[in-house]
Amino acid sequence: MKTSLGAKTLIYPTPVLLVGTYDKNDQPNVMTVAWGGVCCSSPPCVAVSLRKATYTYKNIVERKAFSINIPSERYVIESDYVGMVSGKKENKFLKTGLTAVRCEHVDAPYIEEFPLILECRLFQTVEIGLHIQFIGEIVDTKVEDSVLGEGKIPDVEKVKPIMFAPYNSMYHGVGRLLGPAFAIGKKIKAA
Amino acid sequence: MKTSLGAKTLIYPTPVLLVGTYDKNDQPNVMTVAWGGVCCSSPPCVAVSLRKATYTYKNIVERKAFSINIPSERYVIESDYVGMVSGKKENKFLKTGLTAVRCEHVDAPYIEEFPLILECRLFQTVEIGLHIQFIGEIVDTKVEDSVLGEGKIPDVEKVKPIMFAPYNSMYHGVGRLLGPAFAIGKKIKAA
């Protein structure tokens, strides 16, 4: 039996992505978003949705670049804090002790301590409603060597990313392995 | 020490979303996407990116509606299969034994067995590259009563959604609770 809850943004899981930008004074800033994800394979693109009122919104419009920083679960408290305060009021790098490093290819900072970084240049801006969607072209991916697995591919069980559940408002880690993609479904395909 | 992997779509986690549509003969179809997520709170919207070659792409263009069906982990094999074959060639509902039910508010079918359903009407189409992004306005959310927790809010530990790790190409379940959002970060805010 299903209950109707009305129009709710109930997607499980959503990611926890920290968006790194510079402001007009070259001050690095970072904010947490859960409204985002991959949106194209070629060119490789990621989308993040922000409200116009955020400091990061202005920074992306001005600098036309941002980084996506994927935390491991040991940084869940820092990631939550970064989503709660504005870079207009606080220097979030100073407050968290996280280290801002200039990206190699784009005009944005990334978080040294995080295991997985995407350097993005602004590719497209989509006006939706309360949120504006920035589509960034991924120009490079940087991965901490300690989370690389076989074939130099990041191992998700070593990265230990965080998932966010809207409405539930809880953070969870990665759970048990359910199986390899493009493989376990062959059982039905062959039937 | 970080290694550069080039331009890769490396977001962890991405969701496993089954997109339900009708074709021009009213045949229900479903496909799996990981390139998607919430993109706006008001109006409440979800984005899914598809290649033009897919059967679902044509169906959404024609019917201007789709459902988002969030599987629980017991349906991981069905979810993988649905992402591997085209609705042009196979009736995926017949083959999996999943049940197609007509949505209440939009011109699309949903999957009866899945715990969490979003009914979406096509709101905006964004040409990006290989993938086209469909932004759907969420007009209703339907939740299986057995996965509701306190305050009639879905409990992510009962929904048991699946996360997908690109490149790693593995499915994982939900892991341990790391803490409540907009709460654990207050420790730093107050410092």
Short mmCIF file of C-alpha atoms in Angstrom, two decimals:
data_model
loop_
_atom_site.label_atom_id
_atom_site.label_comp_id
_atom_site.label_asym_id
_atom_site.label_seq_id
_atom_site.Cartn_x
_atom_site.Cartn_y
_atom_site.Cartn_z
CA MET A 1 0.00 0.00 0.00
CA LYS A 2 1.39 3.37 -1.03
CA THR A 3 0.81 6.74 0.61
CA SER A 4 0.88 9.97 -1.36
CA LEU A 5 3.19 12.56 0.20
CA GLY A 6 2.68 15.34 -2.36
CA ALA A 7 5.43 16.97 -4.39
CA LYS A 8 8.65 16.24 -2.49
CA THR A 9 12.29 16.11 -3.61
CA LEU A 10 12.70 12.54 -2.38
CA ILE A 11 15.65 11.00 -4.20
CA TYR A 12 17.72 8.40 -2.28
CA PRO A 13 20.68 8.57 -2.27
CA THR A 14 21.86 12.09 -3.01
CA PRO A 15 25.59 12.86 -2.89
CA VAL A 16 27.44 15.20 -0.54
CA LEU A 17 29.51 17.50 -2.75
CA LEU A 18 31.62 20.41 -1.58
CA VAL A 19 31.84 23.13 -4.23
CA GLY A 20 35.06 25.15 -4.14
CA THR A 21 35.30 28.69 -5.57
CA TYR A 22 37.30 31.91 -5.32
CA ASP A 23 35.58 35.22 -4.63
CA LYS A 24 36.53 38.51 -6.30
CA ASN A 25 39.29 39.04 -3.69
CA ASP A 26 40.78 35.57 -4.36
CA GLN A 27 39.47 34.33 -1.02
CA PRO A 28 38.72 30.58 -1.29
CA ASN A 29 35.21 29.48 -0.30
CA VAL A 30 33.40 26.18 -0.16
CA MET A 31 29.76 25.13 0.21
CA THR A 32 27.99 21.78 0.49
CA VAL A 33 25.35 20.70 -2.03
CA ALA A 34 23.25 17.57 -2.35
CA TRP A 35 21.36 18.75 -5.44
CA GLY A 36 23.89 17.58 -8.02
CA GLY A 37 25.52 14.75 -9.90
CA VAL A 38 26.88 13.64 -13.25
CA CYS A 39 24.79 14.95 -16.16
CA CYS A 40 26.74 14.00 -19.32
CA SER A 41 29.44 11.51 -20.33
CA SER A 42 30.74 13.43 -23.36
CA PRO A 43 31.76 16.12 -22.70
CA PRO A 44 32.13 14.82 -19.14
CA CYS A 45 29.92 17.14 -17.09
CA VAL A 46 28.63 17.53 -13.59
CA ALA A 47 25.64 19.62 -12.47
CA VAL A 48 25.20 21.43 -9.16
CA SER A 49 22.15 23.49 -8.20
CA LEU A 50 22.50 26.56 -5.99
CA ARG A 51 20.29 29.39 -4.83
CA LYS A 52 21.16 32.85 -6.18
CA ALA A 53 21.52 34.13 -2.61
CA THR A 54 24.62 32.01 -1.97
CA TYR A 55 28.15 33.39 -2.01
CA THR A 56 29.19 30.50 -4.25
CA TYR A 57 26.61 31.50 -6.88
CA LYS A 58 28.24 34.91 -7.32
CA ASN A 59 31.71 33.36 -7.34
CA ILE A 60 30.85 30.91 -10.12
CA VAL A 61 29.23 33.65 -12.22
CA GLU A 62 32.38 35.78 -11.84
CA ARG A 63 35.13 33.17 -12.09
CA LYS A 64 33.37 30.69 -14.43
CA ALA A 65 34.94 27.76 -12.61
CA PHE A 66 34.49 25.54 -9.56
CA SER A 67 35.82 22.36 -8.02
CA ILE A 68 33.78 19.40 -6.76
CA ASN A 69 35.30 17.91 -3.63
CA ILE A 70 34.05 14.52 -2.47
CA PRO A 71 34.54 14.00 1.26
CA SER A 72 35.31 10.73 2.94
CA GLU A 73 33.15 9.97 5.97
CA ARG A 74 35.79 11.18 8.45
CA TYR A 75 34.98 14.70 7.22
CA VAL A 76 31.21 14.47 7.76
CA ILE A 77 31.19 17.14 10.52
CA GLU A 78 33.19 19.61 8.38
CA SER A 79 30.92 18.85 5.39
CA ASP A 80 27.81 19.55 7.44
CA TYR A 81 29.22 22.81 8.84
CA VAL A 82 30.19 24.04 5.37
CA GLY A 83 26.54 23.65 4.29
CA MET A 84 25.23 25.65 7.25
CA VAL A 85 27.09 28.97 7.08
CA SER A 86 27.75 31.54 4.35
CA GLY A 87 31.18 32.44 3.04
CA LYS A 88 30.02 36.06 3.27
CA LYS A 89 30.25 35.79 7.05
CA GLU A 90 32.88 33.20 7.79
CA ASN A 91 36.13 31.97 6.29
CA LYS A 92 35.16 28.31 6.17
CA PHE A 93 38.65 27.08 5.33
CA LEU A 94 40.09 28.82 8.43
CA LYS A 95 37.26 27.59 10.64
CA THR A 96 37.48 23.93 9.58
CA GLY A 97 41.24 23.79 9.21
CA LEU A 98 40.80 22.38 5.69
CA THR A 99 43.49 23.36 3.18
CA ALA A 100 42.66 25.27 -0.02
CA VAL A 101 44.91 24.44 -2.98
CA ARG A 102 44.71 26.23 -6.35
CA CYS A 103 43.36 23.93 -9.09
CA GLU A 104 45.80 23.03 -11.84
CA HIS A 105 43.46 23.73 -14.78
CA VAL A 106 40.66 26.03 -13.60
CA ASP A 107 40.26 29.23 -11.57
CA ALA A 108 39.06 27.62 -8.33
CA PRO A 109 40.48 26.07 -5.14
CA TYR A 110 40.16 22.44 -4.08
CA ILE A 111 40.32 20.76 -0.66
CA GLU A 112 43.65 19.05 -0.15
CA GLU A 113 42.36 16.63 2.52
CA PHE A 114 39.55 15.15 0.38
CA PRO A 115 40.17 11.96 -1.62
CA LEU A 116 38.42 12.83 -4.89
CA ILE A 117 38.44 16.18 -6.73
CA LEU A 118 36.90 17.30 -10.03
CA GLU A 119 38.20 20.49 -11.65
CA CYS A 120 35.34 22.08 -13.61
CA ARG A 121 34.95 25.03 -15.93
CA LEU A 122 31.49 26.56 -16.26
CA PHE A 123 29.85 25.10 -19.36
CA GLN A 124 26.16 26.01 -19.11
CA THR A 125 23.79 27.78 -16.69
CA VAL A 126 20.19 26.61 -16.43
CA GLU A 127 17.54 28.78 -14.73
CA ILE A 128 15.08 26.39 -13.10
CA GLY A 129 13.39 28.15 -10.19
CA LEU A 130 14.66 28.76 -6.66
CA HIS A 131 17.77 26.86 -7.73
CA ILE A 132 20.03 27.69 -10.65
CA GLN A 133 21.85 24.75 -12.16
CA PHE A 134 25.50 25.16 -13.06
CA ILE A 135 26.77 22.57 -15.52
CA GLY A 136 30.53 22.25 -15.31
CA GLU A 137 32.75 20.50 -17.80
CA ILE A 138 35.12 18.23 -15.91
CA VAL A 139 38.62 19.02 -17.15
CA ASP A 140 40.55 16.90 -14.65
CA THR A 141 40.00 14.43 -11.82
CA LYS A 142 42.46 14.15 -8.95
CA VAL A 143 42.47 11.14 -6.68
CA GLU A 144 44.40 10.47 -3.48
CA ASP A 145 46.73 7.54 -4.16
CA SER A 146 45.64 5.74 -0.99
CA VAL A 147 42.07 5.27 -2.36
CA LEU A 148 43.09 3.82 -5.72
CA GLY A 149 42.28 0.17 -6.26
CA GLU A 150 42.99 -2.27 -9.05
CA GLY A 151 43.83 -0.70 -12.43
CA LYS A 152 44.31 2.73 -10.82
CA ILE A 153 40.52 3.04 -10.50
CA PRO A 154 39.25 4.68 -7.29
CA ASP A 155 37.85 2.06 -4.92
CA VAL A 156 34.57 3.33 -3.49
CA GLU A 157 35.11 1.32 -0.29
CA LYS A 158 38.37 3.22 0.24
CA VAL A 159 37.00 6.62 -0.79
CA LYS A 160 34.16 6.14 1.76
CA PRO A 161 31.90 8.88 0.31
CA ILE A 162 28.89 10.21 2.21
CA MET A 163 25.28 9.88 1.08
CA PHE A 164 22.55 12.26 2.16
CA ALA A 165 18.88 11.37 2.53
CA PRO A 166 16.54 14.37 2.02
CA TYR A 167 13.65 14.81 4.54
CA ASN A 168 15.19 12.02 6.60
CA SER A 169 18.11 14.48 6.81
CA MET A 170 20.63 11.83 7.71
CA TYR A 171 24.14 11.12 6.49
CA HIS A 172 25.14 7.52 5.87
CA GLY A 173 28.28 5.79 4.71
CA VAL A 174 28.66 3.21 1.95
CA GLY A 175 27.11 -0.14 2.81
CA ARG A 176 27.61 -3.69 1.70
CA LEU A 177 28.57 -4.64 -1.85
CA LEU A 178 25.47 -5.73 -3.78
CA GLY A 179 27.27 -6.76 -6.97
CA PRO A 180 28.98 -5.52 -10.14
CA ALA A 181 27.00 -3.35 -12.58
CA PHE A 182 26.41 -4.44 -16.19
CA ALA A 183 26.91 -8.00 -14.93
CA ILE A 184 24.42 -9.24 -12.34
CA GLY A 185 21.49 -8.38 -14.65
CA LYS A 186 22.70 -10.87 -17.27
CA LYS A 187 20.92 -13.59 -15.32
CA ILE A 188 17.57 -12.06 -16.42
CA LYS A 189 18.81 -11.13 -19.89
CA ALA A 190 19.72 -14.75 -20.61
CA ALA A 191 16.48 -16.16 -19.20
CA MET B 1 49.72 12.56 -2.86
CA LYS B 2 47.14 12.95 -5.63
CA THR B 3 47.17 11.35 -9.07
CA SER B 4 45.56 13.04 -12.07
CA LEU B 5 43.17 10.71 -13.91
CA GLY B 6 42.06 13.13 -16.63
CA ALA B 7 38.48 14.17 -17.31
CA LYS B 8 36.33 11.46 -15.71
CA THR B 9 32.74 11.46 -14.45
CA LEU B 10 33.77 10.39 -10.97
CA ILE B 11 31.00 11.34 -8.56
CA TYR B 12 30.44 9.08 -5.53
CA PRO B 13 27.72 8.17 -4.82
CA THR B 14 25.38 8.33 -7.80
CA PRO B 15 21.79 7.08 -7.43
CA VAL B 16 20.13 4.14 -9.18
CA LEU B 17 16.92 5.53 -10.68
CA LEU B 18 14.51 3.61 -12.89
CA VAL B 19 12.73 5.92 -15.33
CA GLY B 20 9.22 4.75 -16.32
CA THR B 21 7.56 5.84 -19.58
CA TYR B 22 4.87 4.84 -22.06
CA ASP B 23 5.69 4.46 -25.75
CA LYS B 24 3.37 5.57 -28.55
CA ASN B 25 1.49 2.24 -28.32
CA ASP B 26 0.95 2.66 -24.56
CA GLN B 27 3.50 -0.06 -23.85
CA PRO B 28 5.19 0.64 -20.50
CA ASN B 29 8.97 0.80 -20.52
CA VAL B 30 11.62 1.39 -17.91
CA MET B 31 15.35 2.16 -17.99
CA THR B 32 18.02 2.62 -15.34
CA VAL B 33 19.99 5.86 -15.01
CA ALA B 34 22.73 6.96 -12.64
CA TRP B 35 23.18 10.40 -14.23
CA GLY B 36 20.45 12.18 -12.29
CA GLY B 37 19.24 13.68 -9.03
CA VAL B 38 17.34 16.54 -7.47
CA CYS B 39 17.99 19.86 -9.24
CA CYS B 40 15.57 22.34 -7.66
CA SER B 41 13.53 22.67 -4.45
CA SER B 42 10.89 25.07 -5.80
CA PRO B 43 9.35 24.00 -8.07
CA PRO B 44 10.47 20.55 -6.84
CA CYS B 45 12.40 19.11 -9.77
CA VAL B 46 14.50 16.11 -10.64
CA ALA B 47 16.94 15.80 -13.56
CA VAL B 48 17.78 12.66 -15.53
CA SER B 49 20.25 12.52 -18.42
CA LEU B 50 19.69 10.12 -21.32
CA ARG B 51 21.23 9.48 -24.71
CA LYS B 52 19.02 10.32 -27.71
CA ALA B 53 19.38 6.74 -28.94
CA THR B 54 17.38 5.34 -26.02
CA TYR B 55 13.76 4.25 -26.28
CA THR B 56 12.98 6.26 -23.15
CA TYR B 57 14.27 9.47 -24.79
CA LYS B 58 11.66 9.21 -27.54
CA ASN B 59 8.95 8.30 -25.05
CA ILE B 60 9.61 11.37 -22.86
CA VAL B 61 9.66 13.68 -25.89
CA GLU B 62 6.28 12.25 -27.00
CA ARG B 63 4.48 11.86 -23.68
CA LYS B 64 6.12 14.74 -21.77
CA ALA B 65 6.09 12.73 -18.56
CA PHE B 66 8.03 10.09 -16.67
CA SER B 67 8.21 8.42 -13.28
CA ILE B 68 11.29 7.99 -11.11
CA ASN B 69 11.28 4.65 -9.33
CA ILE B 70 13.76 4.10 -6.50
CA PRO B 71 14.57 0.42 -5.99
CA SER B 72 15.33 -1.21 -2.70
CA GLU B 73 18.42 -3.43 -2.72
CA ARG B 74 16.41 -6.63 -3.14
CA TYR B 75 15.74 -5.44 -6.72
CA VAL B 76 19.39 -4.83 -7.63
CA ILE B 77 19.45 -7.61 -10.27
CA GLU B 78 16.28 -6.31 -11.97
CA SER B 79 17.67 -2.75 -11.83
CA ASP B 80 20.91 -3.83 -13.49
CA TYR B 81 19.08 -5.78 -16.23
CA VAL B 82 16.82 -2.81 -17.01
CA GLY B 83 19.92 -0.70 -17.69
CA MET B 84 21.42 -3.27 -20.07
CA VAL B 85 18.71 -3.84 -22.69
CA SER B 86 16.55 -1.59 -24.86
CA GLY B 87 12.77 -1.40 -24.68
CA LYS B 88 12.83 -1.48 -28.47
CA LYS B 89 13.84 -5.14 -28.26
CA GLU B 90 12.41 -6.47 -25.01
CA ASN B 91 9.38 -5.92 -22.82
CA LYS B 92 11.30 -5.30 -19.62
CA PHE B 93 8.24 -5.46 -17.38
CA LEU B 94 7.35 -8.93 -18.72
CA LYS B 95 10.92 -10.14 -18.47
CA THR B 96 11.48 -8.98 -14.86
CA GLY B 97 7.99 -9.72 -13.59
CA LEU B 98 7.76 -6.15 -12.26
CA THR B 99 4.27 -4.59 -12.32
CA ALA B 100 3.53 -1.41 -14.29
CA VAL B 101 0.84 0.80 -12.73
CA ARG B 102 -0.50 3.97 -14.39
CA CYS B 103 0.58 7.12 -12.51
CA GLU B 104 -2.19 9.08 -10.86
CA HIS B 105 -1.15 12.53 -12.11
CA VAL B 106 1.09 12.10 -15.18
CA ASP B 107 1.11 10.08 -18.42
CA ALA B 108 3.66 7.44 -17.33
CA PRO B 109 3.74 4.09 -15.55
CA TYR B 110 5.42 3.38 -12.19
CA ILE B 111 6.78 0.17 -10.66
CA GLU B 112 4.40 -1.21 -8.05
CA GLU B 113 7.09 -3.22 -6.21
CA PHE B 114 9.43 -0.27 -5.57
CA PRO B 115 9.21 1.64 -2.27
CA LEU B 116 9.56 5.22 -3.52
CA ILE B 117 8.03 6.78 -6.66
CA LEU B 118 8.11 10.31 -8.07
CA GLU B 119 5.51 11.29 -10.68
CA CYS B 120 7.07 13.90 -13.00
CA ARG B 121 5.87 16.07 -15.84
CA LEU B 122 8.48 17.28 -18.32
CA PHE B 123 9.46 20.81 -17.32
CA GLN B 124 12.63 21.60 -19.28
CA THR B 125 14.99 19.89 -21.75
CA VAL B 126 18.69 20.75 -21.70
CA GLU B 127 20.95 19.79 -24.62
CA ILE B 128 24.38 19.10 -23.13
CA GLY B 129 26.27 16.71 -25.42
CA LEU B 130 25.98 12.93 -25.72
CA HIS B 131 23.39 13.14 -22.97
CA ILE B 132 20.23 15.22 -22.99
CA GLN B 133 18.97 16.28 -19.60
CA PHE B 134 15.26 16.07 -18.87
CA ILE B 135 14.16 18.19 -15.94
CA GLY B 136 10.89 16.91 -14.53
CA GLU B 137 8.65 18.75 -12.12
CA ILE B 138 7.72 16.38 -9.31
CA VAL B 139 3.94 16.50 -8.98
CA ASP B 140 3.54 13.68 -6.46
CA THR B 141 5.61 11.29 -4.36
CA LYS B 142 4.31 7.86 -3.46
CA VAL B 143 5.84 5.85 -0.66
CA GLU B 144 5.26 2.28 0.46
CA ASP B 145 3.78 2.39 3.97
CA SER B 146 6.26 -0.19 5.25
CA VAL B 147 9.22 2.18 4.69
CA LEU B 148 7.71 5.17 6.48
CA GLY B 149 9.37 6.14 9.75
CA GLU B 150 8.61 8.75 12.37
CA GLY B 151 6.39 11.62 11.24
CA LYS B 152 5.42 9.74 8.06
CA ILE B 153 8.86 10.54 6.61
CA PRO B 154 10.49 7.75 4.56
CA ASP B 155 13.24 6.05 6.57
CA VAL B 156 16.27 5.58 4.33
CA GLU B 157 17.31 2.49 6.32
CA LYS B 158 13.94 0.92 5.45
CA VAL B 159 13.89 2.10 1.82
CA LYS B 160 17.36 0.53 1.38
CA PRO B 161 18.19 2.41 -1.87
CA ILE B 162 21.10 1.40 -4.08
CA MET B 163 24.14 3.56 -4.81
CA PHE B 164 26.25 3.17 -7.93
CA ALA B 165 29.96 3.96 -8.17
CA PRO B 166 31.05 4.95 -11.71
CA TYR B 167 34.28 3.37 -13.07
CA ASN B 168 34.32 1.12 -10.03
CA SER B 169 31.01 -0.09 -11.52
CA MET B 170 29.78 -1.52 -8.26
CA TYR B 171 26.43 -1.35 -6.50
CA HIS B 172 26.39 -0.85 -2.75
CA GLY B 173 23.69 -0.55 -0.12
CA VAL B 174 23.28 2.12 2.53
CA GLY B 175 25.94 1.95 5.24
CA ARG B 176 26.19 3.08 8.82
CA LEU B 177 24.55 6.24 10.12
CA LEU B 178 27.10 9.06 10.30
CA GLY B 179 24.82 11.63 11.92
CA PRO B 180 21.96 14.09 11.36
CA ALA B 181 22.39 16.87 8.76
CA PHE B 182 22.19 20.56 9.76
CA ALA B 183 23.13 19.42 13.26
CA ILE B 184 26.54 17.74 13.60
CA GLY B 185 28.26 20.74 11.97
CA LYS B 186 27.12 23.06 14.81
CA LYS B 187 30.13 21.90 16.80
CA ILE B 188 32.40 23.81 14.39
CA LYS B 189 29.98 26.72 13.97
CA ALA B 190 29.99 27.36 17.71
CA ALA B 191 33.77 27.04 18.06
#
